């Protein structure tokens, strides 16, 4: 029987799955759940050694002989510190060594309890990866624990080799051996390119062809990639291709861009049918919260993430495979390996995308963004602020010639304007910036420098505070804290804009908006940059948006397809 500690069970099951089965065990009490489980499982070969200084080097020798990673497990406190020389040697000799330390729960560190030192990250730069496992209480803890262990074990042999440290906090009682079996655990596999010299990838291609519901989801990418026609032809029909405006031109064919609205319209039953069995992702951040929820509630059987850096990115909680490769090379590689079937799944997504028309809002921020997008000159750059601006833009179709930028890496509101001005300062095209009032006033000294030119047009959506928080269910319960949450204010940009040499335009209803937007989007660059400040009512905007999503669902329910 094995320990009942779930983090230990995950660890032992993953060591086995990653074929790390030679383990040096050092004596102690805190590591009893680990020692007992490893030594009673028939798949592990265990070596008992008392002095950790020698045990570490013994494990190093095991790993050197044969090249496969070996592990060493010790108890808490100075026991771990005694492994330091062996870890240093493993690091500089590039030997894959897994150091597993038992630890007390964090609450007891530094409280004069026996054998405690701050263990997480203790080896600092001498390990390739250091993780501190949670004690598992919830499903999310279990997923997190599993991911950390996978990440650490994968790192022993990734772009070279070397040691990793896994710290395992364990609460008492330590002698509870009630589990008969190791759990079925999610194993993350990494392919370093698709090359027969690295590892056989035929199984991957067989599985790729085995699924009929395949989706490629592309996150933020600041570039244009022109697929050769033959690749587009080979690839397009096999997948439902989803991307947002931030994906720019990085997808073959015509991707589904309004998927957020499509998902909002689906019944639970339909959503189940529209979920992929295989999800392939590349690119950076995805904005749609609805999509994240949809993929977490309807998990694919496999999720492959393709990226040049080969990092583990488990946004949807079901990552199974990391393919360390340029995504376009990957697509061109698999194009000729896909079988000849034409699955229905992509057509369904296309159908629902077409059935979800662009919204036609009454006067509101959403309307303002829609009007801008409709009247944008053919070729320009569109810089979207975080919060509502980037989300509202997603409601509309954007010409492929418009380049979209957004500080989505960290989703901060502080530097959107400065970034856009930096970009525009060396751009020949018109640069449109759309952002909310908090984002604008936060970063208003972006206009203090003198590097902006007449090719800059700022659309300021001024709703006197943080609009996005009005879409949160429950804001009405915040009472007096409301004004702090949404940072209510009454400030206009007019004085500052004019002082900095902008032509200032203003709109506060449908008529003034139409007039101002025509001037704002004229293709000729005048002699001054423009700032259009639009005033709306945030409570009303939030209601209009809510009704829009409710109507989408109603329309779809009425539609028998
Ligand atoms: C630097 C920073 N501070 C705080 C936040 C939290 N935050 C997210 S959205 C938001 C409100 C933004 O308001 P605004 O720019 O007016 O846009 P709106 O919500 O009205 O679309 C805030 C404060 C953040 N993202 N970045």
Coordinates of N, CA, C and O and ligand atoms in Angstrom, one line a residue, residues 365 386-389 392 410-414 435-440 442 461 463 465-469 485-486 489, ligand 1:
X365 N -20.1 52.9 -26.3 CA -18.6 52.7 -26.6 C -18.5 51.7 -27.7 O -17.6 51.8 -28.6
X386 N -5.9 48.0 -23.3 CA -6.5 46.8 -22.6 C -7.9 47.2 -22.0 O -8.3 48.3 -22.2
X387 N -8.4 46.3 -21.3 CA -9.8 46.5 -20.7 C -10.8 46.4 -21.9 O -10.7 45.5 -22.7
X388 N -11.8 47.3 -22.0 CA -12.9 47.1 -22.9 C -12.5 47.3 -24.4 O -13.0 46.6 -25.3
X389 N -11.5 48.2 -24.6 CA -11.2 48.6 -26.0 C -10.9 47.3 -26.9 O -11.4 47.1 -27.9
X392 N -14.0 45.2 -27.4 CA -15.0 45.7 -28.3 C -14.6 45.6 -29.7 O -15.4 45.3 -30.6
X410 N 1.2 41.5 -20.5 CA 0.9 41.6 -19.1 C -0.4 42.2 -18.8 O -0.9 42.3 -17.7
X411 N -1.1 42.7 -19.9 CA -2.5 43.2 -19.8 C -2.5 44.4 -18.9 O -3.5 44.7 -18.2
X412 N -1.5 45.2 -18.8 CA -1.5 46.4 -18.0 C -2.1 47.6 -18.7 O -2.1 47.6 -19.9
X413 N -2.6 48.5 -17.9 CA -3.2 49.7 -18.6 C -2.2 50.9 -18.6 O -2.5 51.9 -19.1
X414 N -1.0 50.6 -18.1 CA -0.1 51.8 -17.8 C 0.6 52.3 -19.0 O 0.9 53.5 -19.1
X435 N -8.4 53.7 -26.6 CA -8.2 53.3 -25.2 C -9.2 54.0 -24.3 O -9.8 55.1 -24.6
X436 N -9.3 53.4 -23.1 CA -10.3 54.0 -22.1 C -9.6 55.2 -21.3 O -8.4 55.4 -21.5
X437 N -10.5 55.8 -20.5 CA -10.0 57.0 -19.8 C -9.0 56.7 -18.8 O -8.0 57.5 -18.6
X438 N -9.1 55.7 -18.0 CA -8.1 55.4 -17.0 C -6.8 55.1 -17.6 O -5.7 55.5 -17.2
X439 N -6.8 54.3 -18.7 CA -5.6 54.0 -19.5 C -4.9 55.3 -20.0 O -3.7 55.5 -20.0
X440 N -5.8 56.2 -20.5 CA -5.2 57.4 -21.1 C -4.6 58.3 -20.0 O -3.5 58.8 -20.1
X442 N -3.7 57.6 -17.0 CA -2.6 57.0 -16.4 C -1.3 57.3 -17.1 O -0.2 57.6 -16.6
X461 N -12.0 56.8 -25.2 CA -13.4 56.4 -24.8 C -13.5 56.8 -23.3 O -13.1 56.1 -22.4
X463 N -15.6 57.2 -20.2 CA -16.8 56.9 -19.5 C -16.6 57.2 -18.0 O -17.3 56.6 -17.2
X465 N -14.4 56.4 -15.8 CA -13.9 55.3 -14.8 C -13.7 54.0 -15.6 O -13.6 54.0 -16.8
X466 N -13.5 53.0 -14.8 CA -13.2 51.7 -15.4 C -14.5 51.0 -15.8 O -15.2 50.4 -15.0
X467 N -14.8 51.0 -17.1 CA -16.0 50.5 -17.7 C -16.1 49.0 -17.5 O -17.2 48.4 -17.2
X468 N -15.0 48.3 -17.6 CA -15.0 46.9 -17.6 C -15.6 46.3 -16.4 O -16.2 45.2 -16.4
X469 N -15.4 47.0 -15.3 CA -15.9 46.4 -14.0 C -17.4 46.4 -13.9 O -18.0 45.6 -13.1
X485 N -13.4 50.9 -6.7 CA -13.1 49.8 -7.7 C -13.1 50.3 -9.1 O -12.2 50.0 -9.9
X486 N -14.0 51.2 -9.4 CA -14.1 51.7 -10.8 C -13.3 53.1 -11.0 O -13.3 53.6 -12.1
X489 N -14.3 59.4 -12.0 CA -13.6 60.7 -12.0 C -14.4 61.6 -13.0 O -15.3 61.1 -13.8
Ligands
LIG1 C1 -1.2 49.0 -14.3 C2 -2.6 48.4 -14.1 N1 -3.3 48.8 -13.0 C3 -4.5 48.2 -12.8 C4 -5.1 47.4 -13.7 C5 -6.4 46.8 -13.4 N2 -7.4 47.2 -14.4 C6 -7.8 46.4 -15.4 S1 -8.9 47.1 -16.3 C7 -8.9 48.6 -15.5 C8 -9.8 49.7 -15.8 C9 -9.4 50.4 -17.0 O1 -10.2 51.5 -17.3 P1 -10.2 52.2 -18.7 O2 -8.8 52.4 -19.2 O3 -11.0 53.5 -18.5 O4 -10.9 51.3 -19.6 P2 -12.5 50.7 -19.6 O5 -12.5 49.7 -18.5 O6 -13.3 51.9 -19.3 O7 -12.6 50.1 -20.9 C10 -8.0 48.5 -14.4 C11 -7.7 49.6 -13.4 C12 -4.3 47.0 -14.8 N3 -4.7 46.2 -15.7 N4 -3.1 47.6 -15.0

